[in-house]
mmCIF file of C-alpha atoms in Angstrom:
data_model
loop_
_atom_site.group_PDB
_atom_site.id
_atom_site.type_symbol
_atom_site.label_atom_id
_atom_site.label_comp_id
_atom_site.label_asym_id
_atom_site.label_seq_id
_atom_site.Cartn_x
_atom_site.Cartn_y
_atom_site.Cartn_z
ATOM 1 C CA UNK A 1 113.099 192.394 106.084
ATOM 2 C CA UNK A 2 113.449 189.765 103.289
ATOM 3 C CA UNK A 3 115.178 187.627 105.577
ATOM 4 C CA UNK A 4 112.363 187.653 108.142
ATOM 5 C CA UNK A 5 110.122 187.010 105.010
ATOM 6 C CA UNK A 6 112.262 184.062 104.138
ATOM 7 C CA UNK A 7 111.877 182.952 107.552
ATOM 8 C CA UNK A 8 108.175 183.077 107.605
ATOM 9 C CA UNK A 9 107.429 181.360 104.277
ATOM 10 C CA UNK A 10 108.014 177.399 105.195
ATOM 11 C CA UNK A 11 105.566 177.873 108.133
ATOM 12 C CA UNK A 12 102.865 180.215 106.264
ATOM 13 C CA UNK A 13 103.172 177.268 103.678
ATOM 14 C CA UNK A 14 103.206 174.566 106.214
ATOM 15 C CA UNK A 15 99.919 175.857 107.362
ATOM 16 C CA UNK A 16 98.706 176.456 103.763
ATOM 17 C CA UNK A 17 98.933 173.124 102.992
ATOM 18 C CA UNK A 18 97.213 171.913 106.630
ATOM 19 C CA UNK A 19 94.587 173.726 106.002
ATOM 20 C CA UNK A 20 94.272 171.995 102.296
ATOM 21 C CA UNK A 21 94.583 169.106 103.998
ATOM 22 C CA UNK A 22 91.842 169.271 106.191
ATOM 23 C CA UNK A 23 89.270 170.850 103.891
ATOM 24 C CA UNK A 24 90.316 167.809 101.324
ATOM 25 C CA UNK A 25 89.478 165.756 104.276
ATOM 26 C CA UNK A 26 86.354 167.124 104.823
ATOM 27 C CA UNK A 27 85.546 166.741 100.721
ATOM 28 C CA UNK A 28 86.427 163.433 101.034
ATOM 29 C CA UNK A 29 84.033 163.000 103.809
ATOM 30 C CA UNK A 30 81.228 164.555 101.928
ATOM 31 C CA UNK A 31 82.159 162.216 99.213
ATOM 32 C CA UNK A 32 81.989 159.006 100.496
ATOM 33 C CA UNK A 33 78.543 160.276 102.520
ATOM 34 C CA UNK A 34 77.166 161.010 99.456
ATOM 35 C CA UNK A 35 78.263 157.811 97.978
ATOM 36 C CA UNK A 36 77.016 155.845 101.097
ATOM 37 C CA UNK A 37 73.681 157.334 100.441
ATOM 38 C CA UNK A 38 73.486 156.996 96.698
ATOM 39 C CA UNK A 39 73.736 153.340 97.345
ATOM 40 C CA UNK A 40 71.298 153.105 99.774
ATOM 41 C CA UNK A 41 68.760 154.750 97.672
ATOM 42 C CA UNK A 42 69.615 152.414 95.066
ATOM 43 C CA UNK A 43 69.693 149.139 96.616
ATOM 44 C CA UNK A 44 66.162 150.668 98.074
ATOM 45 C CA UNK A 45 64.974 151.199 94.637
ATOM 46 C CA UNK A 46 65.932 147.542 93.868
ATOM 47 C CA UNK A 47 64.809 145.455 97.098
ATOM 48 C CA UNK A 48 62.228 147.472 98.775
ATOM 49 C CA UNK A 49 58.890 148.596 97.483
ATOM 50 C CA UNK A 50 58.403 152.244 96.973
ATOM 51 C CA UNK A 51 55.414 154.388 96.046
ATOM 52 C CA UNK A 52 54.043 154.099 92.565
ATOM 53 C CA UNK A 53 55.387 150.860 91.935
ATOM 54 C CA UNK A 54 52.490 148.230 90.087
ATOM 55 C CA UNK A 55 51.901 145.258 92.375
ATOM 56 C CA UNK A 56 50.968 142.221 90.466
ATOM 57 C CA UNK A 57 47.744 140.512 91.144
ATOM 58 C CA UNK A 58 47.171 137.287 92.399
ATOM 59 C CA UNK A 59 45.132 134.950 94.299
ATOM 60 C CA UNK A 60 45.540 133.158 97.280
ATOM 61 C CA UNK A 61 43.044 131.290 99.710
ATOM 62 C CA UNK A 62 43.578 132.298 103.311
ATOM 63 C CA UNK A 63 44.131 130.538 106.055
ATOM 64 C CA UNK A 64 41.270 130.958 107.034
ATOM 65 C CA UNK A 65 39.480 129.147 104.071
ATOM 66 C CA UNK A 66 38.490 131.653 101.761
ATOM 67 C CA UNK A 67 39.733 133.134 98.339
ATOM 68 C CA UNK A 68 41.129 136.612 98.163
ATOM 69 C CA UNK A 69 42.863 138.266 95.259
ATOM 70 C CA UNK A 70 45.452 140.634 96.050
ATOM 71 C CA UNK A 71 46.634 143.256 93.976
ATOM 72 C CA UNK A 72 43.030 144.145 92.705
ATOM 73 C CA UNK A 73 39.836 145.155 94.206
ATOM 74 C CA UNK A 74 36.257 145.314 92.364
ATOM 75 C CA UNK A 75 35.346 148.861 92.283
ATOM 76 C CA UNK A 76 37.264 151.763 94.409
ATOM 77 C CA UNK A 77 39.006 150.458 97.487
ATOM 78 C CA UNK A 78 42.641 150.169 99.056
ATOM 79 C CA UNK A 79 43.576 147.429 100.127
ATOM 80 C CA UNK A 80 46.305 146.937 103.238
ATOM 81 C CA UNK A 81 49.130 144.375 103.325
ATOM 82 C CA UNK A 82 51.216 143.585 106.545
ATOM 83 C CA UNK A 83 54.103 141.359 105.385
ATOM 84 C CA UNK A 84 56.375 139.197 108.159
ATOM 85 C CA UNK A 85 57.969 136.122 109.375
ATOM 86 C CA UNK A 86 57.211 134.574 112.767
ATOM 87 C CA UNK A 87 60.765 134.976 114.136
ATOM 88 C CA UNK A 88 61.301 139.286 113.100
ATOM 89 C CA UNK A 89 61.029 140.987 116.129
ATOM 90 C CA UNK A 90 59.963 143.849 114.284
ATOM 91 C CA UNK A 91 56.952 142.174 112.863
ATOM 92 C CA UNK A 92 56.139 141.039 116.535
ATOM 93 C CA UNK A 93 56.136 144.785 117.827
ATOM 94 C CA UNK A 94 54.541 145.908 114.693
ATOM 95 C CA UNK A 95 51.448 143.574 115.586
ATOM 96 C CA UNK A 96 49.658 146.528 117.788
ATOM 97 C CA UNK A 97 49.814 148.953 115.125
ATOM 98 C CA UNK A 98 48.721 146.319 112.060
ATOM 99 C CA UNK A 99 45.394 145.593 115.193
ATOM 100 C CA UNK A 100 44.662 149.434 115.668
ATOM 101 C CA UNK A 101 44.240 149.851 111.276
ATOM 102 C CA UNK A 102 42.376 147.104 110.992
ATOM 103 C CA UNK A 103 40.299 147.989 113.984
ATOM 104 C CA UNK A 104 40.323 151.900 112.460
ATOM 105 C CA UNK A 105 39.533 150.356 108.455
ATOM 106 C CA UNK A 106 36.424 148.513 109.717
ATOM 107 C CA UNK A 107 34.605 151.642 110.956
ATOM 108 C CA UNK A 108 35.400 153.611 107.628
ATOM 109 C CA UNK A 109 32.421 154.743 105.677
ATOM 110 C CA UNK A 110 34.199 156.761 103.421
ATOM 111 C CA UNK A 111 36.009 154.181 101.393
ATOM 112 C CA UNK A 112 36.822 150.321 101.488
ATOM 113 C CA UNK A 113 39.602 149.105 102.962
ATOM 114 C CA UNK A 114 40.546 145.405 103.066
ATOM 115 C CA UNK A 115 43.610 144.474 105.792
ATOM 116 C CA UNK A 116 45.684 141.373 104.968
ATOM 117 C CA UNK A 117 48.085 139.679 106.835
ATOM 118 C CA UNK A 118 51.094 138.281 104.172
ATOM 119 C CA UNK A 119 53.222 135.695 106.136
ATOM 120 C CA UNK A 120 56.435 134.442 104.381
ATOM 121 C CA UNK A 121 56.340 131.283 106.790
ATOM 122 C CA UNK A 122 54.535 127.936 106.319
ATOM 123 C CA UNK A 123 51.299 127.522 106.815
ATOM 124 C CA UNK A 124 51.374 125.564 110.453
ATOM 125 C CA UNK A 125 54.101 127.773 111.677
ATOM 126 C CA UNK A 126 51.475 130.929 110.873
ATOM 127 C CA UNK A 127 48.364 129.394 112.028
ATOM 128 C CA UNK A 128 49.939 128.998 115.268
ATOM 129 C CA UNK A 129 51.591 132.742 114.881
ATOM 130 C CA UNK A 130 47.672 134.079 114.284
ATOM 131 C CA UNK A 131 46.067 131.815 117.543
ATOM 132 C CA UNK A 132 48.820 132.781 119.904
ATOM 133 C CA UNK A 133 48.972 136.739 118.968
ATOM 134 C CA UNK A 134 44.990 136.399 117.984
ATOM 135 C CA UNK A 135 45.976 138.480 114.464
ATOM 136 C CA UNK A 136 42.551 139.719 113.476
ATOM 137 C CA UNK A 137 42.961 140.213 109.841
ATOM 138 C CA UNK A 138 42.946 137.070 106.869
ATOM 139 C CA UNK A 139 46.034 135.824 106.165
ATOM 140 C CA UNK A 140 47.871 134.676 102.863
ATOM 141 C CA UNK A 141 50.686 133.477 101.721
ATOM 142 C CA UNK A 142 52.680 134.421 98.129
ATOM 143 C CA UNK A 143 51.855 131.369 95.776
ATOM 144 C CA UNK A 144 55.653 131.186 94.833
ATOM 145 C CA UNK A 145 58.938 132.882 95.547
ATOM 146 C CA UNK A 146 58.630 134.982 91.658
ATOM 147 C CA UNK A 147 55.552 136.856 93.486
ATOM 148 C CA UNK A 148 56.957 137.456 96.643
ATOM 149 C CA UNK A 149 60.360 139.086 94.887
ATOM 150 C CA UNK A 150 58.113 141.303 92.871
ATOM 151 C CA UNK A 151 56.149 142.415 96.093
ATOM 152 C CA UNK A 152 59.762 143.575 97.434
ATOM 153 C CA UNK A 153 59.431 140.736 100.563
ATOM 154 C CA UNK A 154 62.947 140.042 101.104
ATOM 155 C CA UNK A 155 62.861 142.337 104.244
ATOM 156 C CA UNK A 156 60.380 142.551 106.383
ATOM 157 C CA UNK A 157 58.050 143.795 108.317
ATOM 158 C CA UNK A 158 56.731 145.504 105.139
ATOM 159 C CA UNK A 159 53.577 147.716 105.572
ATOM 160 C CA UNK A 160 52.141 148.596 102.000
ATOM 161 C CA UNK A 161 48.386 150.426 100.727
ATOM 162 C CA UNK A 162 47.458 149.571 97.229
ATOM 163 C CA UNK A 163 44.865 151.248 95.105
ATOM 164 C CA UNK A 164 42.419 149.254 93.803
ATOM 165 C CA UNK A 165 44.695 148.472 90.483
ATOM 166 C CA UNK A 166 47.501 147.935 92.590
ATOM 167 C CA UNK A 167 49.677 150.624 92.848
ATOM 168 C CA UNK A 168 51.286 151.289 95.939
ATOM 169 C CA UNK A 169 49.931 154.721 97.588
ATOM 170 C CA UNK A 170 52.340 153.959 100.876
ATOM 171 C CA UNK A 171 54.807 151.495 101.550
ATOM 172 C CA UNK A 172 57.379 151.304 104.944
ATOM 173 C CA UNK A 173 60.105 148.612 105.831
ATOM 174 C CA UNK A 174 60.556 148.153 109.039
ATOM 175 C CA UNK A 175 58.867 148.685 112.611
ATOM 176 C CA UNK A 176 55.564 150.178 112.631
ATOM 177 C CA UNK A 177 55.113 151.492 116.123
ATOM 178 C CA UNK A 178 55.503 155.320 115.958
ATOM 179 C CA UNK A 179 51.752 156.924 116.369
ATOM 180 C CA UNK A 180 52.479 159.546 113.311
ATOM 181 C CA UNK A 181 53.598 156.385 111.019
ATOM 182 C CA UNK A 182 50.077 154.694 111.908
ATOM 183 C CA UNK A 183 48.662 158.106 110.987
ATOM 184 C CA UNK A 184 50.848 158.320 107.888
ATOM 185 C CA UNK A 185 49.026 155.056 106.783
ATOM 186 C CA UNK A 186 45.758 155.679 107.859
ATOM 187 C CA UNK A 187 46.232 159.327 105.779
ATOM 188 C CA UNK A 188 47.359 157.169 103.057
ATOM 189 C CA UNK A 189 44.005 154.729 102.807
ATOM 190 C CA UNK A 190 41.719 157.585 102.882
ATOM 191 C CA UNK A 191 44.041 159.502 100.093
ATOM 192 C CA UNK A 192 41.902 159.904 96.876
ATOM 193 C CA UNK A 193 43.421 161.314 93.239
ATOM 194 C CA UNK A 194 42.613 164.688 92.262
ATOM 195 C CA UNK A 195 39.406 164.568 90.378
ATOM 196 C CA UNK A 196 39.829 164.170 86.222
ATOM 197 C CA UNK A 197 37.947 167.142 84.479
ATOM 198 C CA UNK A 198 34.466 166.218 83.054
ATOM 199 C CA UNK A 199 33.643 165.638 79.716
ATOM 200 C CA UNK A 200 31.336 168.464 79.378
ATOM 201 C CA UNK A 201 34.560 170.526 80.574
ATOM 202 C CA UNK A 202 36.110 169.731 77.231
ATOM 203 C CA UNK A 203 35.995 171.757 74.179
ATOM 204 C CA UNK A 204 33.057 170.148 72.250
ATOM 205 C CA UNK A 205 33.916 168.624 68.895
ATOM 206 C CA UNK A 206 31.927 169.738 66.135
ATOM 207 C CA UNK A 207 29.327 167.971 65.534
ATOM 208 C CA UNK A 208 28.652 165.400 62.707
ATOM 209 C CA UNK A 209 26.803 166.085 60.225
ATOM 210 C CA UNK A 210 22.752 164.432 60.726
ATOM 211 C CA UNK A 211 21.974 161.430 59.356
ATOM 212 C CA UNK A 212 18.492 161.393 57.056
ATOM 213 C CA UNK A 213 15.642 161.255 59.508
ATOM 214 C CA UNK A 214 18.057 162.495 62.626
ATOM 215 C CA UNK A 215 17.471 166.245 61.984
ATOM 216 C CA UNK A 216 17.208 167.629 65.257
ATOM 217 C CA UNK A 217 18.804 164.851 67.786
ATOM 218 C CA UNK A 218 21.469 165.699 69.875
ATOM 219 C CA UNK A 219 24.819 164.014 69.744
ATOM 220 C CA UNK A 220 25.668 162.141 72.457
ATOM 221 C CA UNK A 221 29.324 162.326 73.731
ATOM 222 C CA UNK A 222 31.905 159.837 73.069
ATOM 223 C CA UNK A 223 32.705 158.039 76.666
ATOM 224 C CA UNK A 224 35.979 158.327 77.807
ATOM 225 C CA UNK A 225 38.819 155.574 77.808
ATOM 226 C CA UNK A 226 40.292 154.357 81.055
ATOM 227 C CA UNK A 227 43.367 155.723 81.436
ATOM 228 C CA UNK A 228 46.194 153.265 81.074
ATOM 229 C CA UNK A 229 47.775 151.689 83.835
#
């Protein structure tokens, strides 16, 4: 019996250590995938725009001769910025999709939406970009190269909605051509925050004591500060 046992033991720990082998393997695997797609995320984070980043504001004329700022809108509005070159492919069979938003942002009623056009390309090469594909949205250009890093526009095409203090509500690299993408952006200008509670909501503060000749006016509450950015 024992030397039957003795017999067995090399192969029961020949397969012992195959199997080790292969489920190191498949650790290994796991490792470097999650390795591979820690440092996508983070050269994401560093290169690409992603939602809640702070835009900076600036302004630009257009090409087509007027001024526009960019980052900032007066009052509540989004604002809708198609970034590209006139050589990506991508950007060229993004073009329908950037035509059907604008076309869907100038029927909305329920907020403002301003579309831009943001070419990385000189301004000749681009005005003959917009008359050949008849882009019908403004167009600008970033003022310098410092602006365009901190708008993430080293890869485009870049889609992006701002709020109207520019923060970025949606933001997508690449090829916009899938109908629930257009949807996710259209979702995305109509978004609104989640109403802040009123003031009469708040537990009142007690109230101050009245001056001489006041007796009997009411105290008016203090106005709340914007909250910061």
């Amino acid at each position: 019996m024992q030397d039957r046992i003795y017999r067995i033991l090399p192969y029961a720990a020949l397969a012992v250590a195959a199997a080790l082998v292969v489920l190191l393997g498949w650790q290994k695997r796991g490792l470097i995938t999650d390795l591979e797609q820690a440092q996508y995320q983070l050269r994401e984070a560093r290169t690409m725009p992603i939602r809640g980043m702070w835009m900076p504001a600036f302004q630009a004329p257009t090409l087509e001769g007027q001024q526009a700022t960019i980052g900032e809108v007066q009052g509540e509005g989004r604002q809708v910025l198609m970034m590209y070159t006139t050589s990506c492919p991508f950007c060229l069979s993004s073009i329908p999709a950037w035509k059907q938003i604008k076309a869907a942002t100038d029927t909305m009623t329920s907020i403002r939406a301003a579309v831009y056009g943001v070419s990385l390309d000189s301004v000749n090469v681009t005005r003959e970009y917009i008359a050949k594909h008849q882009l019908p949205y403004q167009t600008v250009r970033f003022p310098d190269e410092k602006v365009a890093g901190m708008y993430r526009a080293g890869t485009v095409p870049v889609t992006l909605v701002l709020d109207e203090r520019g923060r970025t509500i949606y933001s997508r690299t690449g090829e916009l051509k899938d109908p629930a993408a257009i949807d996710s952006v259209m979702q995305a200008i109509r978004w609104r925050p989640a109403p802040q509670p009123a003031d009469s909501a708040r537990p009142a503060a007690p109230a101050a004591p009245a001056a001489p000749g006041q007796a009997g006016q009411q105290a008016q509450p203090a106005k709340a500060a914007p909250a910061a950015r």
